[in-house]
Amino acid sequence: MSLKTFRFNFDQHGATYMPGDTVTGTIILEIAKEKNIRGLTLSVKGEASVEWSESETQSNTDNTSSTRSVSYYNSEKYFHLKFNILGSHKSNQMTIKGGFYTYPFTFNLPYNIPSSFEHTYGYVRYTMKATIDRPWKFNHECKAAFTVISPLNLNQYRQDCIGIDDESTHNFCCCCICFFKRDSLNLRVRAPSSGYVPGQMINSIINHTLSSNAVCIASFKMILEQEIEFHATTKTKTVSSEVKTTKHLGPFPVSNQINLELLIPPLPPSKLEHCSIIDLNYHLKIQVQVSGPHCNVVKKYPLLIGTVPLYCPPSAPSLNLVDQGTAEIHIPMSKQPSALSSKDVPDTSSTNYNIPPPSYEECISGTSTIKDKDESNYVFGANQNFTPRYPVFNYPTPSKMKH
């Protein structure tokens, strides 16, 4: 092929940006021989889409029934930018000789756009496509995706991050039929916060007391659950999945206290603010597996996953929050892959801890190709897998924190 290389090179490592950022880079083109073209254009867009199919049974006029596949769809666009990199829409045909070329590009992202998100049933995606317009021939195209992270500052949602302290009593039933008042479990679940950032550890304390030794606890399980709602034009689909789990196996005494830890992996922030067709929420689930024919005990609590950690003022009561992995984060502006605005950076204090700036790591789920339905198989980069990157904070272990 005469076209040897056609791709993008982002100046920002990892191609991770925030709303309002300036995106810069180069289009790299290498051709083996001269080509006649009309121009080189760049198109950048941000959009969200949801789509899925379901089997539905319908009644026919002859009193029979049949099954059909019904598709549900919705989309919304956030922006669409177009640039003439070489030539213009009014220019005549031009010739470029064989060789290696780089063409710089720069554009500004809008504010109030949602974070990148990838799932089987929907996405929020930011892509750019370069097109070589060739007269009387198929155009050459290359495509790439980049990550946008819309900040979710946990300090602006303190009322949702107050922590967990829940005590309850559970009477066991056998196969959900028989009720035994004499066998019960008193359970208390505590966690210092219900707002976290990726890289932070959830530390939970579970106290339990059984009314007798007739029932045994086989295991305690802590689950980080992701719940997503996809809103098509006429229907909503809800999908829940276990993102990460940790388990503590028995046997346990009749009365005991255990600690469960779970490290938050790279994940998109809660809510997916500024996106109206996808809602994203997280929950912390505590599951107690008991012996015999009794039903397991499951407790569920809302969690908020953010991009800016909670700041604990020096004058505030500690409540052991620091020991549990909640501390002030000082993020040097000059070291960030994409700078947070000043309002999102907590004030520093000698009584809190300076955590290194976050790294930007690929999401543990949500990888897909960026090829659109109307695109050919010959678009450079469209068939490559893309995984959004999210900020991950490197918290020190409790033993390394100064008190």
XYZ file of N, CA, C and O in Angstrom, residues 193-366:
696
model
N -16.379 5.998 56.003
C -16.859 6.908 54.973
C -17.649 6.119 53.943
O -17.480 4.903 53.806
N -18.506 6.805 53.220
C -19.195 6.185 52.088
C -18.855 6.919 50.796
O -19.579 6.812 49.814
N -17.741 7.663 50.800
C -17.230 8.303 49.596
C -15.760 7.992 49.427
O -14.949 8.184 50.354
N -15.381 7.507 48.255
C -14.010 7.056 48.016
C -13.563 7.446 46.611
O -14.377 7.799 45.750
N -12.252 7.353 46.407
C -11.667 7.521 45.079
C -10.904 6.247 44.739
O -10.491 5.498 45.633
N -10.714 5.933 43.450
C -9.905 4.767 43.082
C -8.507 4.837 43.709
O -7.887 5.904 43.751
N -8.068 3.707 44.211
C -6.800 3.633 44.927
C -6.969 3.688 46.429
O -6.023 3.422 47.176
N -8.175 4.014 46.886
C -8.447 4.117 48.314
C -9.027 2.802 48.822
O -9.724 2.085 48.100
N -8.724 2.497 50.076
C -9.176 1.253 50.683
C -10.454 1.472 51.490
O -10.550 2.392 52.292
N -11.448 0.618 51.229
C -12.625 0.574 52.098
C -12.308 -0.371 53.245
O -12.001 -1.545 53.031
N -12.345 0.142 54.449
C -12.129 -0.672 55.640
C -13.438 -0.761 56.410
O -13.939 0.249 56.911
N -13.986 -1.938 56.506
C -15.241 -2.124 57.237
C -15.007 -2.990 58.465
O -14.164 -3.893 58.461
N -15.751 -2.690 59.517
C -15.724 -3.475 60.751
C -17.103 -4.107 60.926
O -18.120 -3.410 60.878
N -17.121 -5.415 61.110
C -18.384 -6.139 61.245
C -18.394 -6.867 62.585
O -17.527 -7.707 62.853
N -19.363 -6.524 63.414
C -19.593 -7.242 64.669
C -20.822 -8.113 64.510
O -21.843 -7.653 63.984
N -20.715 -9.349 64.973
C -21.869 -10.236 64.870
C -22.034 -11.034 66.156
O -21.047 -11.364 66.833
N -23.295 -11.329 66.479
C -23.626 -12.172 67.628
C -24.777 -13.080 67.226
O -25.843 -12.602 66.816
N -24.548 -14.383 67.348
C -25.593 -15.369 67.082
C -26.301 -15.721 68.382
O -25.675 -15.792 69.445
N -27.605 -15.929 68.284
C -28.381 -16.251 69.493
C -28.074 -17.645 70.011
O -28.294 -17.934 71.185
N -27.580 -18.531 69.154
C -27.220 -19.884 69.568
C -26.212 -20.425 68.563
O -25.931 -19.802 67.531
N -25.670 -21.591 68.885
C -24.723 -22.223 67.962
C -25.421 -23.181 67.002
O -24.777 -23.987 66.341
N -26.759 -23.087 66.925
C -27.497 -23.934 65.989
C -27.260 -23.505 64.546
O -27.404 -24.297 63.613
N -26.916 -22.262 64.373
C -26.607 -21.727 63.045
C -25.170 -21.251 63.055
O -24.727 -20.585 63.995
N -24.434 -21.603 62.014
C -23.035 -21.200 61.899
C -22.851 -20.259 60.705
O -23.553 -20.376 59.696
N -21.927 -19.338 60.844
C -21.573 -18.436 59.741
C -20.413 -19.038 58.966
O -19.348 -19.315 59.520
N -20.635 -19.250 57.676
C -19.600 -19.854 56.834
C -18.625 -18.819 56.299
O -17.427 -19.097 56.161
N -19.116 -17.601 55.970
C -18.224 -16.591 55.401
C -18.867 -15.217 55.469
O -20.094 -15.083 55.544
N -18.019 -14.205 55.447
C -18.414 -12.824 55.245
C -17.840 -12.368 53.917
O -16.681 -12.634 53.608
N -18.635 -11.649 53.157
C -18.197 -11.198 51.835
C -18.529 -9.720 51.674
O -19.660 -9.292 51.963
N -17.552 -8.938 51.233
C -17.776 -7.527 50.940
C -17.662 -7.332 49.430
O -16.688 -7.763 48.804
N -18.662 -6.675 48.849
C -18.774 -6.574 47.390
C -18.921 -5.115 46.993
O -19.738 -4.386 47.570
N -18.137 -4.692 46.025
C -18.348 -3.395 45.390
C -19.205 -3.635 44.156
O -18.780 -4.301 43.213
N -20.418 -3.103 44.191
C -21.390 -3.350 43.123
C -21.588 -2.089 42.281
O -21.694 -0.980 42.803
N -21.631 -2.284 40.982
C -21.909 -1.200 40.035
C -23.304 -1.391 39.457
O -23.639 -2.474 38.974
N -24.113 -0.350 39.518
C -25.469 -0.397 38.980
C -25.620 0.682 37.908
O -25.368 1.854 38.162
N -26.026 0.272 36.710
C -26.121 1.189 35.577
C -27.534 1.145 35.021
O -28.114 0.073 34.843
N -28.072 2.319 34.741
C -29.364 2.438 34.067
C -29.149 3.039 32.684
O -28.577 4.125 32.547
N -29.611 2.322 31.661
C -29.532 2.782 30.277
C -30.937 3.205 29.851
O -31.867 2.397 29.866
N -31.073 4.462 29.463
C -32.387 5.018 29.144
C -32.547 5.133 27.621
O -31.988 6.042 27.001
N -33.297 4.207 27.045
C -33.663 4.330 25.637
C -34.867 5.266 25.537
O -35.367 5.775 26.547
N -35.338 5.489 24.346
C -36.444 6.430 24.158
C -37.742 5.927 24.792
O -38.580 6.721 25.223
N -37.915 4.602 24.873
C -39.176 4.056 25.391
C -38.998 3.071 26.537
O -39.997 2.568 27.059
N -37.773 2.802 26.927
C -37.575 1.807 27.975
C -36.236 2.039 28.665
O -35.312 2.599 28.070
N -36.144 1.591 29.917
C -34.910 1.676 30.686
C -34.433 0.280 31.046
O -35.220 -0.567 31.473
N -33.156 0.047 30.879
C -32.546 -1.240 31.217
C -31.584 -1.024 32.380
O -30.710 -0.138 32.322
N -31.734 -1.823 33.441
C -30.867 -1.725 34.612
C -29.971 -2.949 34.689
O -30.453 -4.087 34.604
N -28.682 -2.709 34.848
C -27.690 -3.790 34.894
C -26.850 -3.617 36.156
O -26.315 -2.533 36.412
N -26.756 -4.666 36.957
C -25.909 -4.660 38.150
C -24.828 -5.723 38.009
O -25.086 -6.815 37.487
N -23.636 -5.393 38.468
C -22.526 -6.341 38.383
C -21.594 -6.146 39.565
O -21.495 -5.047 40.127
N -20.918 -7.214 39.934
C -19.943 -7.156 41.013
C -18.600 -6.735 40.435
O -18.002 -7.450 39.629
N -18.134 -5.574 40.834
C -16.869 -5.051 40.326
C -15.690 -5.725 41.003
O -14.711 -6.130 40.363
N -15.774 -5.838 42.319
C -14.678 -6.440 43.086
C -15.235 -6.990 44.385
O -16.187 -6.436 44.947
N -14.636 -8.065 44.872
C -15.106 -8.682 46.112
C -13.924 -9.068 46.991
O -12.803 -9.267 46.524
N -14.187 -9.164 48.273
C -13.240 -9.723 49.222
C -14.016 -10.612 50.178
O -15.180 -10.321 50.492
N -13.388 -11.695 50.616
C -14.113 -12.709 51.377
C -13.296 -13.155 52.578
O -12.076 -13.270 52.508
N -14.004 -13.385 53.692
C -13.386 -13.884 54.910
C -14.103 -15.173 55.291
O -15.291 -15.166 55.599
N -13.368 -16.288 55.265
C -13.961 -17.599 55.506
C -13.929 -17.960 56.985
O -13.015 -17.568 57.723
N -14.943 -18.727 57.413
C -15.048 -19.197 58.786
C -14.183 -20.422 59.020
O -13.310 -20.741 58.203
N -14.382 -21.113 60.126
C -15.508 -20.928 61.067
C -15.302 -19.716 61.980
O -14.182 -19.275 62.200
N -16.436 -19.198 62.509
C -16.411 -18.048 63.395
C -17.071 -18.419 64.721
O -17.982 -19.257 64.759
N -16.646 -17.797 65.803
C -17.338 -18.033 67.079
C -18.728 -17.407 67.055
O -19.088 -16.677 66.125
N -19.497 -17.686 68.106
C -20.867 -17.175 68.170
C -20.880 -15.649 68.154
O -21.747 -15.029 67.533
N -19.907 -15.037 68.809
C -19.797 -13.583 68.832
C -18.373 -13.197 68.449
O -17.404 -13.743 69.001
N -18.255 -12.247 67.507
C -16.918 -11.939 67.004
C -16.931 -10.609 66.260
O -17.984 -10.067 65.905
N -15.746 -10.076 66.019
C -15.570 -8.878 65.189
C -14.533 -9.185 64.117
O -13.481 -9.760 64.414
N -14.841 -8.810 62.879
C -13.888 -9.010 61.783
C -13.733 -7.710 61.009
O -14.586 -6.822 61.057
N -12.618 -7.623 60.315
C -12.348 -6.485 59.445
C -12.252 -6.964 58.004
O -11.594 -7.975 57.723
N -12.902 -6.252 57.107
C -12.831 -6.548 55.686
C -12.291 -5.329 54.950
O -12.698 -4.195 55.229
N -11.382 -5.563 54.004
C -10.789 -4.482 53.228
C -11.020 -4.718 51.747
O -10.984 -5.859 51.273
N -11.233 -3.619 51.029
C -11.433 -3.710 49.590
C -10.835 -2.458 48.941
O -11.211 -1.336 49.295
N -9.909 -2.650 48.023
C -9.247 -1.544 47.334
C -10.068 -1.143 46.114
O -10.398 -1.979 45.272
N -10.399 0.150 46.020
C -11.189 0.641 44.895
C -10.327 0.624 43.635
O -9.289 1.273 43.585
N -10.747 -0.109 42.592
C -9.970 -0.166 41.345
C -10.267 1.032 40.445
O -11.133 1.859 40.772
N -9.573 1.178 39.314
C -9.885 2.267 38.366
C -11.312 2.143 37.845
O -11.664 1.149 37.207
N -12.131 3.161 38.123
C -13.539 3.135 37.763
C -14.004 4.535 37.364
O -13.456 5.532 37.836
N -15.035 4.619 36.526
C -15.611 5.930 36.226
C -16.323 6.474 37.457
O -16.843 5.710 38.280
N -16.361 7.790 37.631
C -17.017 8.364 38.807
C -18.517 8.137 38.793
O -19.138 7.933 37.744
N -19.101 8.178 39.978
C -20.548 8.015 40.130
C -21.307 9.072 39.346
O -20.780 10.110 38.984
N -22.554 8.751 39.068
C -23.557 9.656 38.504
C -23.450 9.852 36.999
O -24.451 10.006 36.309
N -22.224 9.899 36.442
C -22.038 10.306 35.042
C -22.763 11.631 34.789
O -23.661 11.728 33.950
N -22.363 12.621 35.565
C -22.984 13.937 35.453
C -22.898 14.476 34.026
O -21.918 14.253 33.322
N -23.922 15.185 33.617
C -24.068 15.802 32.287
C -24.448 14.795 31.200
O -24.533 15.162 30.037
N -24.674 13.527 31.593
C -25.197 12.535 30.647
C -26.619 12.190 31.093
O -26.834 11.786 32.237
N -27.583 12.339 30.198
C -28.984 12.127 30.569
C -29.515 10.753 30.182
O -30.650 10.421 30.518
N -28.726 9.934 29.483
C -29.233 8.634 29.035
C -28.545 7.459 29.724
O -28.920 6.313 29.515
N -27.533 7.733 30.574
C -26.877 6.690 31.356
C -26.702 7.195 32.781
O -26.160 8.281 32.994
N -27.170 6.415 33.752
C -26.970 6.715 35.164
C -26.081 5.643 35.772
O -26.278 4.437 35.528
N -25.129 6.068 36.587
C -24.144 5.153 37.152
C -24.089 5.328 38.660
O -23.900 6.441 39.159
N -24.275 4.225 39.388
C -24.216 4.261 40.847
C -23.438 3.054 41.365
O -23.310 2.028 40.677
N -22.950 3.199 42.595
C -22.196 2.126 43.235
C -22.810 1.812 44.597
O -23.404 2.691 45.243
N -22.639 0.558 45.027
C -23.116 0.128 46.336
C -22.061 -0.758 46.996
O -21.286 -1.443 46.309
N -22.067 -0.722 48.298
C -21.267 -1.655 49.087
C -22.214 -2.699 49.651
O -23.176 -2.369 50.344
N -21.950 -3.954 49.349
C -22.797 -5.045 49.837
C -22.015 -5.902 50.819
O -20.866 -6.263 50.561
N -22.649 -6.203 51.928
C -22.103 -7.145 52.908
C -22.988 -8.381 52.875
O -24.197 -8.297 53.085
N -22.379 -9.516 52.585
C -23.130 -10.767 52.485
C -22.617 -11.745 53.538
O -21.421 -12.041 53.601
N -23.535 -12.238 54.356
C -23.206 -13.218 55.394
C -23.797 -14.557 54.977
O -25.022 -14.701 54.871
N -22.917 -15.502 54.714
C -23.372 -16.840 54.320
C -23.477 -17.717 55.563
O -22.501 -17.855 56.308
N -24.669 -18.279 55.777
C -24.896 -19.099 56.958
C -25.103 -20.552 56.556
O -25.409 -20.868 55.403
N -24.935 -21.421 57.518
C -25.018 -22.854 57.252
C -26.457 -23.306 57.146
O -27.397 -22.609 57.541
N -26.625 -24.499 56.604
C -27.937 -25.117 56.546
C -28.826 -24.500 55.480
O -28.363 -23.825 54.556
N -30.147 -24.701 55.632
C -31.091 -24.238 54.606
C -31.515 -22.780 54.788
O -32.474 -22.336 54.175
N -30.828 -22.037 55.623
C -31.231 -20.666 55.902
C -30.782 -19.718 54.801
O -29.778 -19.942 54.117
N -31.527 -18.637 54.643
C -31.190 -17.625 53.644
C -30.000 -16.802 54.115
O -29.845 -16.518 55.304
N -29.149 -16.435 53.178
C -28.028 -15.575 53.496
C -28.525 -14.171 53.857
O -29.585 -13.730 53.418
N -27.746 -13.489 54.652
C -28.054 -12.109 55.035
C -27.287 -11.176 54.110
O -26.067 -11.314 53.944
N -27.976 -10.237 53.498
C -27.354 -9.288 52.582
C -27.737 -7.874 52.993
O -28.916 -7.548 53.132
N -26.742 -7.036 53.201
C -26.932 -5.626 53.504
C -26.309 -4.812 52.373
O -25.242 -5.144 51.863
N -26.973 -3.705 52.019
C -26.554 -2.923 50.857
C -26.559 -1.442 51.211
O -27.549 -0.926 51.740
N -25.447 -0.754 50.872
C -25.298 0.651 51.218
C -24.790 1.436 50.004
O -23.910 0.968 49.279
N -25.329 2.642 49.784
C -24.850 3.437 48.654
C -23.429 3.951 48.880
O -23.055 4.321 49.996
N -22.651 3.963 47.814
C -21.296 4.501 47.826
C -21.175 5.566 46.752
O -21.841 5.506 45.715
N -20.299 6.526 46.998
C -20.006 7.552 46.013
C -18.539 7.399 45.602
O -17.648 7.448 46.463
N -18.303 7.182 44.322
C -16.933 7.091 43.796
C -16.626 8.404 43.084
O -17.325 8.787 42.137
N -15.595 9.113 43.551
C -15.261 10.415 43.012
C -13.907 10.448 42.347
O -13.224 9.429 42.197
N -13.519 11.650 41.947
C -12.196 11.868 41.345
C -11.333 12.780 42.210
O -10.141 12.889 41.972
N -11.933 13.455 43.175
C -11.204 14.305 44.131
C -11.511 13.802 45.529
O -12.683 13.757 45.929
N -10.500 13.409 46.317
C -10.749 12.785 47.618
C -11.303 13.769 48.647
O -11.216 14.986 48.508
N -11.864 13.195 49.697
C -12.328 13.984 50.825
C -11.158 14.637 51.542
O -10.093 14.026 51.724
N -11.351 15.884 51.935
C -10.369 16.614 52.717
C -10.841 16.669 54.154
O -11.972 17.078 54.430
N -9.998 16.254 55.086
C -10.343 16.268 56.501
C -9.679 17.469 57.154
O -8.458 17.481 57.307
N -10.438 18.499 57.507
C -9.842 19.680 58.143
C -9.138 19.307 59.440
O -9.573 18.407 60.160
N -8.036 19.979 59.751
C -7.292 19.642 60.976
C -8.124 19.767 62.237
O -7.899 19.052 63.197
N -9.099 20.688 62.256
C -9.893 20.917 63.464
C -11.033 19.929 63.633
O -11.687 19.901 64.658
N -11.286 19.126 62.594
C -12.404 18.195 62.657
C -12.042 16.989 63.502
O -10.890 16.574 63.558
N -13.013 16.389 64.204
C -12.747 15.147 64.939
C -12.228 14.082 63.996
O -12.721 13.942 62.881
N -11.245 13.325 64.459
C -10.605 12.369 63.558
C -11.502 11.204 63.217
O -11.555 10.776 62.079
N -12.223 10.629 64.197
C -13.088 9.468 63.974
C -12.347 8.329 63.302
O -12.927 7.493 62.643
N -11.002 8.333 63.479
C -10.165 7.304 62.862
C -10.246 7.303 61.342
O -9.948 6.315 60.704
N -10.677 8.422 60.749
C -10.799 8.461 59.298
C -9.441 8.323 58.633
O -9.306 7.684 57.604
N -8.430 8.943 59.224
C -7.098 8.866 58.622
C -6.606 7.432 58.620
O -6.078 6.928 57.644
N -6.812 6.755 59.752
C -6.388 5.365 59.811
C -7.113 4.498 58.808
O -6.621 3.467 58.386
N -8.316 4.914 58.436
C -9.107 4.118 57.505
C -8.885 4.546 56.064
O -9.607 4.125 55.174
N -7.914 5.392 55.820
C -7.584 5.727 54.439
C -8.274 6.962 53.908
O -8.374 7.138 52.713
N -8.747 7.869 54.789
C -9.336 9.128 54.334
C -8.452 10.249 54.835
O -8.336 10.450 56.023
N -7.797 10.959 53.949
C -6.877 12.017 54.331
C -6.891 13.091 53.279
O -7.391 12.902 52.181
N -6.310 14.242 53.622
C -6.226 15.313 52.640
C -5.290 14.901 51.513
O -4.271 14.250 51.726
N -5.615 15.284 50.313
C -4.775 15.000 49.164
C -4.262 16.315 48.606
O -5.046 17.185 48.235
N -2.947 16.475 48.541
C -2.367 17.652 47.905
C -1.896 17.246 46.522
O -1.050 16.371 46.376
N -2.465 17.846 45.496
C -2.177 17.463 44.116
C -1.379 18.575 43.457
O -1.936 19.625 43.119
N -0.060 18.421 43.287
C 0.729 19.462 42.625
C 0.221 19.703 41.217
O 0.139 18.788 40.414
N -0.111 20.966 40.937
C -0.717 21.285 39.652
C 0.208 20.974 38.497
O -0.204 20.544 37.435
N 1.507 21.178 38.690
C 2.440 21.018 37.578
C 2.697 19.572 37.224
O 3.244 19.280 36.167
N 2.273 18.633 38.090
C 2.582 17.230 37.859
C 1.402 16.438 37.349
O 1.531 15.256 37.058
N 0.255 17.057 37.263
C -0.924 16.319 36.844
C -0.940 16.111 35.341
O -0.602 17.019 34.582
N -1.365 14.928 34.882
C -1.566 14.755 33.448
C -2.554 15.765 32.902
O -2.464 16.194 31.771
N -3.549 16.136 33.688
C -4.505 17.165 33.277
C -4.905 17.902 34.539
O -5.449 17.311 35.466
N -4.615 19.178 34.609
C -4.710 19.896 35.868
C -6.153 20.041 36.338
O -7.045 20.348 35.563
N -6.370 19.809 37.637
C -7.656 20.088 38.238
C -7.771 21.585 38.463
O -6.776 22.281 38.664
N -8.971 22.107 38.431
C -9.162 23.515 38.720
C -8.910 23.763 40.202
O -8.985 22.858 41.026
N -8.642 25.013 40.544
C -8.277 25.336 41.919
C -9.366 24.981 42.909
O -9.095 24.626 44.052
N -10.618 25.073 42.483
C -11.717 24.779 43.401
C -11.791 23.300 43.750
O -12.435 22.911 44.710
N -11.132 22.439 42.940
C -11.172 21.003 43.183
C -9.963 20.506 43.962
O -9.877 19.326 44.262
N -9.005 21.376 44.276
C -7.797 20.966 44.970
C -7.901 21.373 46.432
O -8.004 22.561 46.739
N -7.884 20.433 47.363
C -7.991 20.785 48.777
C -6.808 21.619 49.240
O -5.713 21.508 48.704
N -7.010 22.476 50.281
C -5.917 23.220 50.883
C -5.002 22.260 51.631
O -5.443 21.268 52.206
N -3.706 22.576 51.641
C -2.759 21.719 52.334
C -2.689 22.098 53.806
O -2.977 23.226 54.200
N -2.280 21.153 54.616
C -2.142 21.397 56.048
C -1.111 20.438 56.599
O -1.021 19.283 56.182
N -0.333 20.914 57.563
C 0.711 20.072 58.133
C 0.131 18.921 58.933
O 0.841 17.979 59.266
N -1.141 19.000 59.303
C -1.740 17.933 60.090
C -2.329 16.835 59.216
O -2.841 15.859 59.729
N -2.263 17.006 57.901
C -2.760 15.991 56.992
C -1.604 15.456 56.160
O -0.446 15.837 56.348
N -1.920 14.605 55.196
C -0.888 13.891 54.475
C -0.837 14.326 53.023
O -1.861 14.567 52.399
N 0.381 14.445 52.514
C 0.571 14.780 51.113
C 0.630 13.493 50.310
O 1.587 12.724 50.414
N -0.401 13.245 49.526
C -0.474 12.051 48.694
C 0.036 12.417 47.300
O -0.276 13.489 46.790
N 0.831 11.564 46.673
C 1.311 11.876 45.323
C 0.147 12.113 44.366
O -0.967 11.637 44.600
N 0.393 12.843 43.286
C -0.677 13.046 42.304
C -1.129 11.716 41.737
O -0.364 10.739 41.721
N -2.357 11.637 41.264
C -2.869 10.342 40.794
C -2.213 9.910 39.493
O -1.797 10.735 38.675
N -2.121 8.620 39.326
C -1.801 8.070 38.016
C -3.120 7.847 37.287
O -4.188 7.854 37.900
N -3.054 7.673 35.981
C -4.270 7.473 35.194
C -4.205 6.079 34.598
O -3.400 5.801 33.713
N -5.047 5.196 35.111
C -4.967 3.784 34.760
C -6.236 3.319 34.058
O -7.322 3.870 34.265
N -6.059 2.293 33.230
C -7.189 1.787 32.456
C -8.246 1.175 33.364
O -7.933 0.504 34.347
N -9.500 1.428 33.022
C -10.629 0.863 33.756
C -10.544 -0.658 33.736
O -10.108 -1.264 32.745
N -10.958 -1.288 34.835
C -10.878 -2.745 34.903
C -11.935 -3.412 34.038
O -11.909 -4.627 33.845
N -12.881 -2.650 33.528
C -13.879 -3.193 32.607
C -14.241 -2.112 31.610
O -13.879 -0.948 31.773
N -14.965 -2.453 30.585
C -15.444 -1.451 29.656
C -14.541 -1.197 28.477
O -14.372 -0.061 28.034
